[in-house]
Amino acid sequence: MTTEPRGPVDSSRVPRYAGPATFARLPRLDEVARADIAVVGVPFDTGVSYRPGARFAPAAVREASRLLRPYHPGLDVSPFAAAQVADAGDIPVNPFDINEAIETVEEEAGRLQSEGTKLVTIGGDHTIALPLLRAVSKRHGPVAVLHFDAHLDTWDTYFGAEYTHGTPFRRAVEEGIVDTEALSHVGTRGPLYGKRDLEEDRRLGFGIVTSSDVLRRGVDETVDALRQRIGDRPLYVSVDIDVLDPAHAPGTGTPEAGGMTSRELLELLRGLAGLNLVGGDIVEVAPAYDHADITSFAASHVAYDLISLLTLDSAVPREEQR
């Protein structure tokens, strides 16, 4: 006997601005027997190189997510009916010791995934992608990575530090936890320290689709190229909100002009439907620099699309999800 998933609070009975601010007003993890998908926050920004504040993102994104609704017309899925989705709260990490914080995130992410639960993580800065990739690779082996970001995040060190928000994907390649035949950056742009940055990134195995490429090629051609590169490999998607132009995401730590629109990002994500997605994150929202919650709203929709993609293979028939 199966139990129907417990979904969000009914907004026709309780106004969206009332009640606890769980993601999309979903039940807490301790309120359900188990979860197919858990949304978890990591309020951590000790790894940033410029503007801090992403430690406040999980709360801000949850607040913005109150407006989300249960049916996704773009993917033709009702994610909260197709799977049990729950809010797992935040992983408490040490804000003064980056090495301990990384260990904590890896351990807690592994614990949350121990019964097959897939995670959608709200950062925090991009440092957390490394322990999240460590945890997911323990279940699936080296994973394909689709990295949406203005920046490469494959630098070696900052001020001699190996673990920062600009180094997680270099460390991931070095540790052998990602599939170097299926690594892609999407949305990169802006000045670099030198041409060597691109050469080293290519040596690590990454393919690059710049923000300008998305503009010139369009969403459909870009999606086709990404799908060919990923194939049927287990896929992890990491989204730095600064992949969006500052007009669409002003609340972030290292903004770069010339980014994608929120519409382009969401359409690229929706183009991943049917791939073997095993988890994802949305990072680098810095609410103190936001205006009218623009960035938090965009991030909440990214998380919602990741959840929806994760539920597409559910056994619940599409016609029953409406």
PDB file of C-alpha atoms in Angstrom:
ATOM      1  CA  MET A   1       0.000   0.000   0.000  1.00  0.00           C
ATOM      2  CA  THR A   2       1.416   3.333  -1.069  1.00  0.00           C
ATOM      3  CA  THR A   3       0.810   6.656   0.592  1.00  0.00           C
ATOM      4  CA  GLU A   4       0.196   9.732  -1.516  1.00  0.00           C
ATOM      5  CA  PRO A   5       2.848  12.409  -1.104  1.00  0.00           C
ATOM      6  CA  ARG A   6       2.103  15.154   1.365  1.00  0.00           C
ATOM      7  CA  GLY A   7       2.231  18.407  -0.558  1.00  0.00           C
ATOM      8  CA  PRO A   8       2.379  22.125   0.220  1.00  0.00           C
ATOM      9  CA  VAL A   9      -0.009  23.985   2.479  1.00  0.00           C
ATOM     10  CA  ASP A  10      -3.236  24.814   0.596  1.00  0.00           C
ATOM     11  CA  SER A  11      -3.018  28.504  -0.310  1.00  0.00           C
ATOM     12  CA  SER A  12      -6.815  28.694  -0.637  1.00  0.00           C
ATOM     13  CA  ARG A  13      -7.006  28.026   3.110  1.00  0.00           C
ATOM     14  CA  VAL A  14      -3.829  29.620   4.436  1.00  0.00           C
ATOM     15  CA  PRO A  15      -2.545  32.791   2.706  1.00  0.00           C
ATOM     16  CA  ARG A  16       0.862  32.425   1.081  1.00  0.00           C
ATOM     17  CA  TYR A  17       2.394  35.001   3.410  1.00  0.00           C
ATOM     18  CA  ALA A  18       1.289  33.116   6.533  1.00  0.00           C
ATOM     19  CA  GLY A  19       2.714  30.073   8.280  1.00  0.00           C
ATOM     20  CA  PRO A  20       6.228  28.596   8.482  1.00  0.00           C
ATOM     21  CA  ALA A  21       8.553  29.460   5.601  1.00  0.00           C
ATOM     22  CA  THR A  22       9.587  26.025   4.415  1.00  0.00           C
ATOM     23  CA  PHE A  23      10.532  25.765   0.756  1.00  0.00           C
ATOM     24  CA  ALA A  24       7.349  26.123  -1.325  1.00  0.00           C
ATOM     25  CA  ARG A  25       5.422  25.626   1.965  1.00  0.00           C
ATOM     26  CA  LEU A  26       6.256  21.923   1.867  1.00  0.00           C
ATOM     27  CA  PRO A  27       6.282  19.686   4.945  1.00  0.00           C
ATOM     28  CA  ARG A  28       9.443  19.435   7.003  1.00  0.00           C
ATOM     29  CA  LEU A  29      11.453  16.267   6.643  1.00  0.00           C
ATOM     30  CA  ASP A  30      10.526  15.219  10.178  1.00  0.00           C
ATOM     31  CA  GLU A  31       6.835  15.435   9.248  1.00  0.00           C
ATOM     32  CA  VAL A  32       6.979  12.684   6.598  1.00  0.00           C
ATOM     33  CA  ALA A  33       8.005   9.031   6.745  1.00  0.00           C
ATOM     34  CA  ARG A  34      10.660   9.539   4.060  1.00  0.00           C
ATOM     35  CA  ALA A  35      11.377  11.861   1.167  1.00  0.00           C
ATOM     36  CA  ASP A  36      12.171  11.162  -2.465  1.00  0.00           C
ATOM     37  CA  ILE A  37      13.606  14.667  -2.746  1.00  0.00           C
ATOM     38  CA  ALA A  38      14.813  16.911   0.072  1.00  0.00           C
ATOM     39  CA  VAL A  39      15.490  20.620  -0.124  1.00  0.00           C
ATOM     40  CA  VAL A  40      18.313  21.527   2.229  1.00  0.00           C
ATOM     41  CA  GLY A  41      20.027  24.817   2.992  1.00  0.00           C
ATOM     42  CA  VAL A  42      23.701  25.455   3.671  1.00  0.00           C
ATOM     43  CA  PRO A  43      24.040  28.930   5.232  1.00  0.00           C
ATOM     44  CA  PHE A  44      27.759  29.330   4.601  1.00  0.00           C
ATOM     45  CA  ASP A  45      29.803  32.003   2.818  1.00  0.00           C
ATOM     46  CA  THR A  46      33.284  31.776   4.313  1.00  0.00           C
ATOM     47  CA  GLY A  47      34.675  30.868   0.885  1.00  0.00           C
ATOM     48  CA  VAL A  48      33.717  34.080  -0.930  1.00  0.00           C
ATOM     49  CA  SER A  49      36.340  36.315  -2.542  1.00  0.00           C
ATOM     50  CA  TYR A  50      34.356  39.554  -2.815  1.00  0.00           C
ATOM     51  CA  ARG A  51      30.942  40.396  -1.348  1.00  0.00           C
ATOM     52  CA  PRO A  52      29.737  38.173   1.519  1.00  0.00           C
ATOM     53  CA  GLY A  53      26.128  37.473   2.508  1.00  0.00           C
ATOM     54  CA  ALA A  54      25.196  34.163   0.869  1.00  0.00           C
ATOM     55  CA  ARG A  55      24.852  32.646   4.363  1.00  0.00           C
ATOM     56  CA  PHE A  56      21.458  34.358   4.454  1.00  0.00           C
ATOM     57  CA  ALA A  57      20.292  32.860   1.159  1.00  0.00           C
ATOM     58  CA  PRO A  58      18.482  29.723   2.366  1.00  0.00           C
ATOM     59  CA  ALA A  59      16.073  31.813   4.442  1.00  0.00           C
ATOM     60  CA  ALA A  60      15.550  34.373   1.661  1.00  0.00           C
ATOM     61  CA  VAL A  61      14.965  31.752  -1.052  1.00  0.00           C
ATOM     62  CA  ARG A  62      12.503  29.888   1.153  1.00  0.00           C
ATOM     63  CA  GLU A  63      10.612  33.128   1.750  1.00  0.00           C
ATOM     64  CA  ALA A  64      10.514  33.846  -1.995  1.00  0.00           C
ATOM     65  CA  SER A  65       9.338  30.290  -2.705  1.00  0.00           C
ATOM     66  CA  ARG A  66       6.016  30.931  -0.955  1.00  0.00           C
ATOM     67  CA  LEU A  67       4.673  32.051  -4.339  1.00  0.00           C
ATOM     68  CA  LEU A  68       5.433  28.778  -6.137  1.00  0.00           C
ATOM     69  CA  ARG A  69       2.445  26.727  -7.262  1.00  0.00           C
ATOM     70  CA  PRO A  70       2.086  22.939  -7.510  1.00  0.00           C
ATOM     71  CA  TYR A  71       1.782  22.441 -11.294  1.00  0.00           C
ATOM     72  CA  HIS A  72       4.676  23.111 -13.693  1.00  0.00           C
ATOM     73  CA  PRO A  73       3.197  23.712 -17.166  1.00  0.00           C
ATOM     74  CA  GLY A  74       6.590  23.988 -18.865  1.00  0.00           C
ATOM     75  CA  LEU A  75       7.451  20.388 -17.892  1.00  0.00           C
ATOM     76  CA  ASP A  76       3.871  19.118 -17.563  1.00  0.00           C
ATOM     77  CA  VAL A  77       4.441  17.782 -14.074  1.00  0.00           C
ATOM     78  CA  SER A  78       3.064  18.340 -10.589  1.00  0.00           C
ATOM     79  CA  PRO A  79       6.284  17.671  -8.711  1.00  0.00           C
ATOM     80  CA  PHE A  80       4.803  17.621  -5.225  1.00  0.00           C
ATOM     81  CA  ALA A  81       2.220  15.034  -6.289  1.00  0.00           C
ATOM     82  CA  ALA A  82       4.682  12.937  -8.284  1.00  0.00           C
ATOM     83  CA  ALA A  83       7.117  12.517  -5.400  1.00  0.00           C
ATOM     84  CA  GLN A  84       7.424  13.223  -1.710  1.00  0.00           C
ATOM     85  CA  VAL A  85       9.365  16.448  -1.451  1.00  0.00           C
ATOM     86  CA  ALA A  86      10.254  17.829   1.951  1.00  0.00           C
ATOM     87  CA  ASP A  87      12.299  20.624   3.489  1.00  0.00           C
ATOM     88  CA  ALA A  88      15.239  19.216   5.445  1.00  0.00           C
ATOM     89  CA  GLY A  89      16.131  22.525   7.062  1.00  0.00           C
ATOM     90  CA  ASP A  90      19.721  23.767   7.137  1.00  0.00           C
ATOM     91  CA  ILE A  91      23.022  21.981   7.615  1.00  0.00           C
ATOM     92  CA  PRO A  92      24.728  23.790  10.516  1.00  0.00           C
ATOM     93  CA  VAL A  93      28.328  24.474   9.496  1.00  0.00           C
ATOM     94  CA  ASN A  94      31.244  26.114  11.236  1.00  0.00           C
ATOM     95  CA  PRO A  95      31.570  29.660   9.837  1.00  0.00           C
ATOM     96  CA  PHE A  96      35.163  29.996  11.081  1.00  0.00           C
ATOM     97  CA  ASP A  97      36.728  26.764   9.797  1.00  0.00           C
ATOM     98  CA  ILE A  98      36.263  26.106   6.088  1.00  0.00           C
ATOM     99  CA  ASN A  99      37.771  22.611   6.220  1.00  0.00           C
ATOM    100  CA  GLU A 100      35.426  21.541   9.004  1.00  0.00           C
ATOM    101  CA  ALA A 101      32.494  23.100   7.149  1.00  0.00           C
ATOM    102  CA  ILE A 102      33.290  21.101   4.018  1.00  0.00           C
ATOM    103  CA  GLU A 103      33.488  17.890   6.049  1.00  0.00           C
ATOM    104  CA  THR A 104      30.156  18.659   7.725  1.00  0.00           C
ATOM    105  CA  VAL A 105      28.373  19.289   4.422  1.00  0.00           C
ATOM    106  CA  GLU A 106      29.737  16.051   2.940  1.00  0.00           C
ATOM    107  CA  GLU A 107      28.723  14.039   5.996  1.00  0.00           C
ATOM    108  CA  GLU A 108      25.226  15.516   6.302  1.00  0.00           C
ATOM    109  CA  ALA A 109      24.547  15.331   2.552  1.00  0.00           C
ATOM    110  CA  GLY A 110      25.572  11.683   2.646  1.00  0.00           C
ATOM    111  CA  ARG A 111      23.289  11.009   5.584  1.00  0.00           C
ATOM    112  CA  LEU A 112      20.319  12.678   3.863  1.00  0.00           C
ATOM    113  CA  GLN A 113      20.917  10.609   0.704  1.00  0.00           C
ATOM    114  CA  SER A 114      21.445   7.329   2.547  1.00  0.00           C
ATOM    115  CA  GLU A 115      17.953   6.009   1.761  1.00  0.00           C
ATOM    116  CA  GLY A 116      17.935   7.142  -1.856  1.00  0.00           C
ATOM    117  CA  THR A 117      16.725  10.694  -1.260  1.00  0.00           C
ATOM    118  CA  LYS A 118      17.933  13.159  -3.869  1.00  0.00           C
ATOM    119  CA  LEU A 119      19.007  16.621  -2.769  1.00  0.00           C
ATOM    120  CA  VAL A 120      18.353  20.094  -4.070  1.00  0.00           C
ATOM    121  CA  THR A 121      20.649  22.325  -2.039  1.00  0.00           C
ATOM    122  CA  ILE A 122      20.344  26.055  -1.467  1.00  0.00           C
ATOM    123  CA  GLY A 123      23.679  27.699  -0.652  1.00  0.00           C
ATOM    124  CA  GLY A 124      25.659  29.367   0.592  1.00  0.00           C
ATOM    125  CA  ASP A 125      28.630  30.051  -1.601  1.00  0.00           C
ATOM    126  CA  HIS A 126      29.970  27.768  -4.306  1.00  0.00           C
ATOM    127  CA  THR A 127      32.523  26.135  -2.013  1.00  0.00           C
ATOM    128  CA  ILE A 128      29.740  23.740  -0.983  1.00  0.00           C
ATOM    129  CA  ALA A 129      29.615  22.162  -4.452  1.00  0.00           C
ATOM    130  CA  LEU A 130      32.739  20.143  -3.644  1.00  0.00           C
ATOM    131  CA  PRO A 131      31.383  18.267  -0.594  1.00  0.00           C
ATOM    132  CA  LEU A 132      28.032  17.830  -2.336  1.00  0.00           C
ATOM    133  CA  LEU A 133      29.798  16.238  -5.312  1.00  0.00           C
ATOM    134  CA  ARG A 134      31.786  14.025  -2.949  1.00  0.00           C
ATOM    135  CA  ALA A 135      28.564  12.812  -1.354  1.00  0.00           C
ATOM    136  CA  VAL A 136      26.700  12.188  -4.606  1.00  0.00           C
ATOM    137  CA  SER A 137      29.670  10.413  -6.214  1.00  0.00           C
ATOM    138  CA  LYS A 138      29.734   7.915  -3.341  1.00  0.00           C
ATOM    139  CA  ARG A 139      26.306   6.752  -4.514  1.00  0.00           C
ATOM    140  CA  HIS A 140      26.670   7.111  -8.268  1.00  0.00           C
ATOM    141  CA  GLY A 141      30.379   7.108  -9.038  1.00  0.00           C
ATOM    142  CA  PRO A 142      31.950   9.990 -10.985  1.00  0.00           C
ATOM    143  CA  VAL A 143      29.144  12.205 -12.257  1.00  0.00           C
ATOM    144  CA  ALA A 144      28.642  14.464 -15.233  1.00  0.00           C
ATOM    145  CA  VAL A 145      28.527  18.107 -14.168  1.00  0.00           C
ATOM    146  CA  LEU A 146      26.588  20.927 -15.755  1.00  0.00           C
ATOM    147  CA  HIS A 147      27.841  24.128 -14.167  1.00  0.00           C
ATOM    148  CA  PHE A 148      25.898  27.359 -14.772  1.00  0.00           C
ATOM    149  CA  ASP A 149      28.076  30.302 -13.746  1.00  0.00           C
ATOM    150  CA  ALA A 150      29.637  33.559 -14.875  1.00  0.00           C
ATOM    151  CA  HIS A 151      32.961  32.143 -13.658  1.00  0.00           C
ATOM    152  CA  LEU A 152      34.947  28.964 -14.225  1.00  0.00           C
ATOM    153  CA  ASP A 153      35.495  28.071 -10.552  1.00  0.00           C
ATOM    154  CA  THR A 154      38.475  25.941 -11.565  1.00  0.00           C
ATOM    155  CA  TRP A 155      41.191  28.193 -10.201  1.00  0.00           C
ATOM    156  CA  ASP A 156      43.925  26.503  -8.189  1.00  0.00           C
ATOM    157  CA  THR A 157      44.154  28.718  -5.090  1.00  0.00           C
ATOM    158  CA  TYR A 158      43.237  32.132  -3.709  1.00  0.00           C
ATOM    159  CA  PHE A 159      45.842  33.581  -1.331  1.00  0.00           C
ATOM    160  CA  GLY A 160      47.254  30.083  -1.080  1.00  0.00           C
ATOM    161  CA  ALA A 161      43.904  28.597  -0.004  1.00  0.00           C
ATOM    162  CA  GLU A 162      42.822  25.450  -1.868  1.00  0.00           C
ATOM    163  CA  TYR A 163      39.183  25.579  -0.749  1.00  0.00           C
ATOM    164  CA  THR A 164      37.227  28.655  -1.831  1.00  0.00           C
ATOM    165  CA  HIS A 165      34.190  29.378  -3.970  1.00  0.00           C
ATOM    166  CA  GLY A 166      36.497  29.709  -6.988  1.00  0.00           C
ATOM    167  CA  THR A 167      38.144  26.281  -6.700  1.00  0.00           C
ATOM    168  CA  PRO A 168      35.527  23.524  -6.135  1.00  0.00           C
ATOM    169  CA  PHE A 169      35.508  22.053  -9.641  1.00  0.00           C
ATOM    170  CA  ARG A 170      39.287  21.880  -9.910  1.00  0.00           C
ATOM    171  CA  ARG A 171      39.376  19.973  -6.627  1.00  0.00           C
ATOM    172  CA  ALA A 172      36.555  17.718  -7.869  1.00  0.00           C
ATOM    173  CA  VAL A 173      38.524  16.787 -10.989  1.00  0.00           C
ATOM    174  CA  GLU A 174      41.677  16.177  -8.942  1.00  0.00           C
ATOM    175  CA  GLU A 175      39.736  13.895  -6.571  1.00  0.00           C
ATOM    176  CA  GLY A 176      38.256  11.862  -9.436  1.00  0.00           C
ATOM    177  CA  ILE A 177      34.648  12.392  -8.348  1.00  0.00           C
ATOM    178  CA  VAL A 178      33.463  13.834 -11.677  1.00  0.00           C
ATOM    179  CA  ASP A 179      33.361  12.356 -15.176  1.00  0.00           C
ATOM    180  CA  THR A 180      35.884  14.362 -17.193  1.00  0.00           C
ATOM    181  CA  GLU A 181      34.215  13.300 -20.446  1.00  0.00           C
ATOM    182  CA  ALA A 182      31.052  15.198 -19.485  1.00  0.00           C
ATOM    183  CA  LEU A 183      31.897  18.490 -17.794  1.00  0.00           C
ATOM    184  CA  SER A 184      30.416  21.751 -19.024  1.00  0.00           C
ATOM    185  CA  HIS A 185      30.348  25.388 -17.974  1.00  0.00           C
ATOM    186  CA  VAL A 186      27.400  27.424 -19.242  1.00  0.00           C
ATOM    187  CA  GLY A 187      27.052  31.210 -19.120  1.00  0.00           C
ATOM    188  CA  THR A 188      30.664  32.179 -18.478  1.00  0.00           C
ATOM    189  CA  ARG A 189      31.754  35.704 -19.289  1.00  0.00           C
ATOM    190  CA  GLY A 190      33.772  38.652 -18.057  1.00  0.00           C
ATOM    191  CA  PRO A 191      37.498  39.316 -17.596  1.00  0.00           C
ATOM    192  CA  LEU A 192      39.943  36.615 -16.507  1.00  0.00           C
ATOM    193  CA  TYR A 193      43.392  36.758 -14.933  1.00  0.00           C
ATOM    194  CA  GLY A 194      44.825  35.537 -18.211  1.00  0.00           C
ATOM    195  CA  LYS A 195      44.384  33.176 -21.169  1.00  0.00           C
ATOM    196  CA  ARG A 196      45.997  30.481 -19.056  1.00  0.00           C
ATOM    197  CA  ASP A 197      42.747  30.235 -17.051  1.00  0.00           C
ATOM    198  CA  LEU A 198      40.993  28.931 -20.158  1.00  0.00           C
ATOM    199  CA  GLU A 199      43.848  26.620 -21.090  1.00  0.00           C
ATOM    200  CA  GLU A 200      43.932  25.024 -17.633  1.00  0.00           C
ATOM    201  CA  ASP A 201      40.161  24.705 -17.584  1.00  0.00           C
ATOM    202  CA  ARG A 202      40.257  22.885 -20.917  1.00  0.00           C
ATOM    203  CA  ARG A 203      43.000  20.598 -19.607  1.00  0.00           C
ATOM    204  CA  LEU A 204      40.746  19.643 -16.692  1.00  0.00           C
ATOM    205  CA  GLY A 205      38.138  18.447 -19.196  1.00  0.00           C
ATOM    206  CA  PHE A 206      35.562  21.224 -19.236  1.00  0.00           C
ATOM    207  CA  GLY A 207      33.697  22.408 -22.287  1.00  0.00           C
ATOM    208  CA  ILE A 208      32.586  26.035 -22.259  1.00  0.00           C
ATOM    209  CA  VAL A 209      29.347  27.585 -23.507  1.00  0.00           C
ATOM    210  CA  THR A 210      29.658  31.302 -22.873  1.00  0.00           C
ATOM    211  CA  SER A 211      26.802  33.698 -22.291  1.00  0.00           C
ATOM    212  CA  SER A 212      27.452  35.064 -25.781  1.00  0.00           C
ATOM    213  CA  ASP A 213      27.226  31.546 -27.217  1.00  0.00           C
ATOM    214  CA  VAL A 214      23.766  31.120 -25.691  1.00  0.00           C
ATOM    215  CA  LEU A 215      22.717  34.435 -27.229  1.00  0.00           C
ATOM    216  CA  ARG A 216      23.998  33.562 -30.709  1.00  0.00           C
ATOM    217  CA  ARG A 217      23.114  29.851 -30.836  1.00  0.00           C
ATOM    218  CA  GLY A 218      19.853  30.022 -28.953  1.00  0.00           C
ATOM    219  CA  VAL A 219      18.485  27.749 -26.254  1.00  0.00           C
ATOM    220  CA  ASP A 220      17.570  24.764 -28.449  1.00  0.00           C
ATOM    221  CA  GLU A 221      20.979  24.405 -30.106  1.00  0.00           C
ATOM    222  CA  THR A 222      22.713  24.859 -26.761  1.00  0.00           C
ATOM    223  CA  VAL A 223      20.550  22.200 -25.112  1.00  0.00           C
ATOM    224  CA  ASP A 224      21.200  19.734 -27.950  1.00  0.00           C
ATOM    225  CA  ALA A 225      24.972  20.143 -27.559  1.00  0.00           C
ATOM    226  CA  LEU A 226      24.800  19.720 -23.773  1.00  0.00           C
ATOM    227  CA  ARG A 227      22.612  16.624 -23.992  1.00  0.00           C
ATOM    228  CA  GLN A 228      25.038  15.001 -26.431  1.00  0.00           C
ATOM    229  CA  ARG A 229      27.934  15.673 -24.070  1.00  0.00           C
ATOM    230  CA  ILE A 230      26.080  14.346 -21.021  1.00  0.00           C
ATOM    231  CA  GLY A 231      24.475  11.276 -22.581  1.00  0.00           C
ATOM    232  CA  ASP A 232      22.977   8.860 -20.067  1.00  0.00           C
ATOM    233  CA  ARG A 233      25.543   9.532 -17.330  1.00  0.00           C
ATOM    234  CA  PRO A 234      24.380  10.454 -13.828  1.00  0.00           C
ATOM    235  CA  LEU A 235      24.189  14.237 -13.897  1.00  0.00           C
ATOM    236  CA  TYR A 236      24.722  16.853 -11.202  1.00  0.00           C
ATOM    237  CA  VAL A 237      23.613  20.422 -11.942  1.00  0.00           C
ATOM    238  CA  SER A 238      25.206  23.328 -10.089  1.00  0.00           C
ATOM    239  CA  VAL A 239      23.742  26.800 -10.603  1.00  0.00           C
ATOM    240  CA  ASP A 240      25.532  29.934  -9.457  1.00  0.00           C
ATOM    241  CA  ILE A 241      22.910  32.675  -9.597  1.00  0.00           C
ATOM    242  CA  ASP A 242      25.503  35.065 -11.051  1.00  0.00           C
ATOM    243  CA  VAL A 243      25.095  33.188 -14.336  1.00  0.00           C
ATOM    244  CA  LEU A 244      22.210  35.624 -14.727  1.00  0.00           C
ATOM    245  CA  ASP A 245      22.823  39.210 -15.756  1.00  0.00           C
ATOM    246  CA  PRO A 246      22.850  41.619 -12.775  1.00  0.00           C
ATOM    247  CA  ALA A 247      19.576  43.013 -14.136  1.00  0.00           C
ATOM    248  CA  HIS A 248      18.019  39.625 -13.297  1.00  0.00           C
ATOM    249  CA  ALA A 249      20.131  38.796 -10.236  1.00  0.00           C
ATOM    250  CA  PRO A 250      21.628  41.854  -8.542  1.00  0.00           C
ATOM    251  CA  GLY A 251      21.873  40.087  -5.184  1.00  0.00           C
ATOM    252  CA  THR A 252      25.060  38.118  -5.633  1.00  0.00           C
ATOM    253  CA  GLY A 253      28.654  38.365  -4.512  1.00  0.00           C
ATOM    254  CA  THR A 254      30.565  38.652  -7.814  1.00  0.00           C
ATOM    255  CA  PRO A 255      28.247  40.084 -10.490  1.00  0.00           C
ATOM    256  CA  GLU A 256      29.364  40.258 -14.123  1.00  0.00           C
ATOM    257  CA  ALA A 257      27.706  42.282 -16.892  1.00  0.00           C
ATOM    258  CA  GLY A 258      26.395  40.558 -20.010  1.00  0.00           C
ATOM    259  CA  GLY A 259      24.698  37.540 -18.471  1.00  0.00           C
ATOM    260  CA  MET A 260      21.746  35.397 -19.445  1.00  0.00           C
ATOM    261  CA  THR A 261      18.159  36.238 -18.672  1.00  0.00           C
ATOM    262  CA  SER A 262      16.189  34.234 -16.148  1.00  0.00           C
ATOM    263  CA  ARG A 263      14.016  33.031 -19.048  1.00  0.00           C
ATOM    264  CA  GLU A 264      17.062  31.598 -20.856  1.00  0.00           C
ATOM    265  CA  LEU A 265      18.312  29.848 -17.726  1.00  0.00           C
ATOM    266  CA  LEU A 266      14.971  28.234 -16.967  1.00  0.00           C
ATOM    267  CA  GLU A 267      14.524  27.106 -20.565  1.00  0.00           C
ATOM    268  CA  LEU A 268      18.005  25.554 -20.570  1.00  0.00           C
ATOM    269  CA  LEU A 269      17.164  23.670 -17.389  1.00  0.00           C
ATOM    270  CA  ARG A 270      13.871  22.446 -18.827  1.00  0.00           C
ATOM    271  CA  GLY A 271      15.773  21.175 -21.843  1.00  0.00           C
ATOM    272  CA  LEU A 272      17.412  18.622 -19.550  1.00  0.00           C
ATOM    273  CA  ALA A 273      14.161  16.682 -19.124  1.00  0.00           C
ATOM    274  CA  GLY A 274      14.712  12.945 -19.364  1.00  0.00           C
ATOM    275  CA  LEU A 275      18.397  12.993 -18.412  1.00  0.00           C
ATOM    276  CA  ASN A 276      19.670  11.045 -15.414  1.00  0.00           C
ATOM    277  CA  LEU A 277      19.667  13.915 -12.936  1.00  0.00           C
ATOM    278  CA  VAL A 278      20.855  12.852  -9.478  1.00  0.00           C
ATOM    279  CA  GLY A 279      21.002  16.182  -7.648  1.00  0.00           C
ATOM    280  CA  GLY A 280      21.646  19.885  -7.885  1.00  0.00           C
ATOM    281  CA  ASP A 281      22.316  23.121  -6.086  1.00  0.00           C
ATOM    282  CA  ILE A 282      21.619  26.838  -6.391  1.00  0.00           C
ATOM    283  CA  VAL A 283      24.249  29.047  -4.786  1.00  0.00           C
ATOM    284  CA  GLU A 284      25.645  32.566  -4.338  1.00  0.00           C
ATOM    285  CA  VAL A 285      22.410  34.449  -3.620  1.00  0.00           C
ATOM    286  CA  ALA A 286      23.375  37.392  -1.387  1.00  0.00           C
ATOM    287  CA  PRO A 287      20.114  38.943  -0.134  1.00  0.00           C
ATOM    288  CA  ALA A 288      21.730  42.125   1.230  1.00  0.00           C
ATOM    289  CA  TYR A 289      22.458  43.238  -2.352  1.00  0.00           C
ATOM    290  CA  ASP A 290      19.071  42.204  -3.717  1.00  0.00           C
ATOM    291  CA  HIS A 291      16.342  44.598  -4.877  1.00  0.00           C
ATOM    292  CA  ALA A 292      12.668  43.719  -4.430  1.00  0.00           C
ATOM    293  CA  ASP A 293      13.786  40.085  -3.887  1.00  0.00           C
ATOM    294  CA  ILE A 294      14.540  39.723  -7.619  1.00  0.00           C
ATOM    295  CA  THR A 295      17.425  37.337  -7.055  1.00  0.00           C
ATOM    296  CA  SER A 296      15.680  35.237  -4.410  1.00  0.00           C
ATOM    297  CA  PHE A 297      12.633  34.808  -6.633  1.00  0.00           C
ATOM    298  CA  ALA A 298      14.837  33.702  -9.535  1.00  0.00           C
ATOM    299  CA  ALA A 299      16.657  31.231  -7.290  1.00  0.00           C
ATOM    300  CA  SER A 300      13.396  29.795  -5.952  1.00  0.00           C
ATOM    301  CA  HIS A 301      12.264  29.087  -9.517  1.00  0.00           C
ATOM    302  CA  VAL A 302      15.597  27.432 -10.339  1.00  0.00           C
ATOM    303  CA  ALA A 303      15.184  25.151  -7.311  1.00  0.00           C
ATOM    304  CA  TYR A 304      11.577  24.425  -8.340  1.00  0.00           C
ATOM    305  CA  ASP A 305      12.708  23.464 -11.848  1.00  0.00           C
ATOM    306  CA  LEU A 306      15.418  21.184 -10.451  1.00  0.00           C
ATOM    307  CA  ILE A 307      12.815  19.486  -8.243  1.00  0.00           C
ATOM    308  CA  SER A 308      10.464  19.134 -11.194  1.00  0.00           C
ATOM    309  CA  LEU A 309      13.183  17.570 -13.349  1.00  0.00           C
ATOM    310  CA  LEU A 310      13.951  15.086 -10.578  1.00  0.00           C
ATOM    311  CA  THR A 311      10.298  13.972 -10.462  1.00  0.00           C
ATOM    312  CA  LEU A 312       9.757  13.424 -14.193  1.00  0.00           C
ATOM    313  CA  ASP A 313      10.588   9.713 -13.986  1.00  0.00           C
ATOM    314  CA  SER A 314       8.022   9.164 -11.233  1.00  0.00           C
ATOM    315  CA  ALA A 315       5.491   6.383 -11.625  1.00  0.00           C
ATOM    316  CA  VAL A 316       2.627   8.828 -11.199  1.00  0.00           C
ATOM    317  CA  PRO A 317       0.963   9.209 -14.640  1.00  0.00           C
ATOM    318  CA  ARG A 318       1.064  12.689 -16.112  1.00  0.00           C
ATOM    319  CA  GLU A 319      -2.719  12.882 -16.444  1.00  0.00           C
ATOM    320  CA  GLU A 320      -3.048  12.203 -12.715  1.00  0.00           C
ATOM    321  CA  GLN A 321      -0.620  14.958 -11.843  1.00  0.00           C
ATOM    322  CA  ARG A 322      -2.752  17.800 -13.192  1.00  0.00           C
TER     323      ARG A 322
END
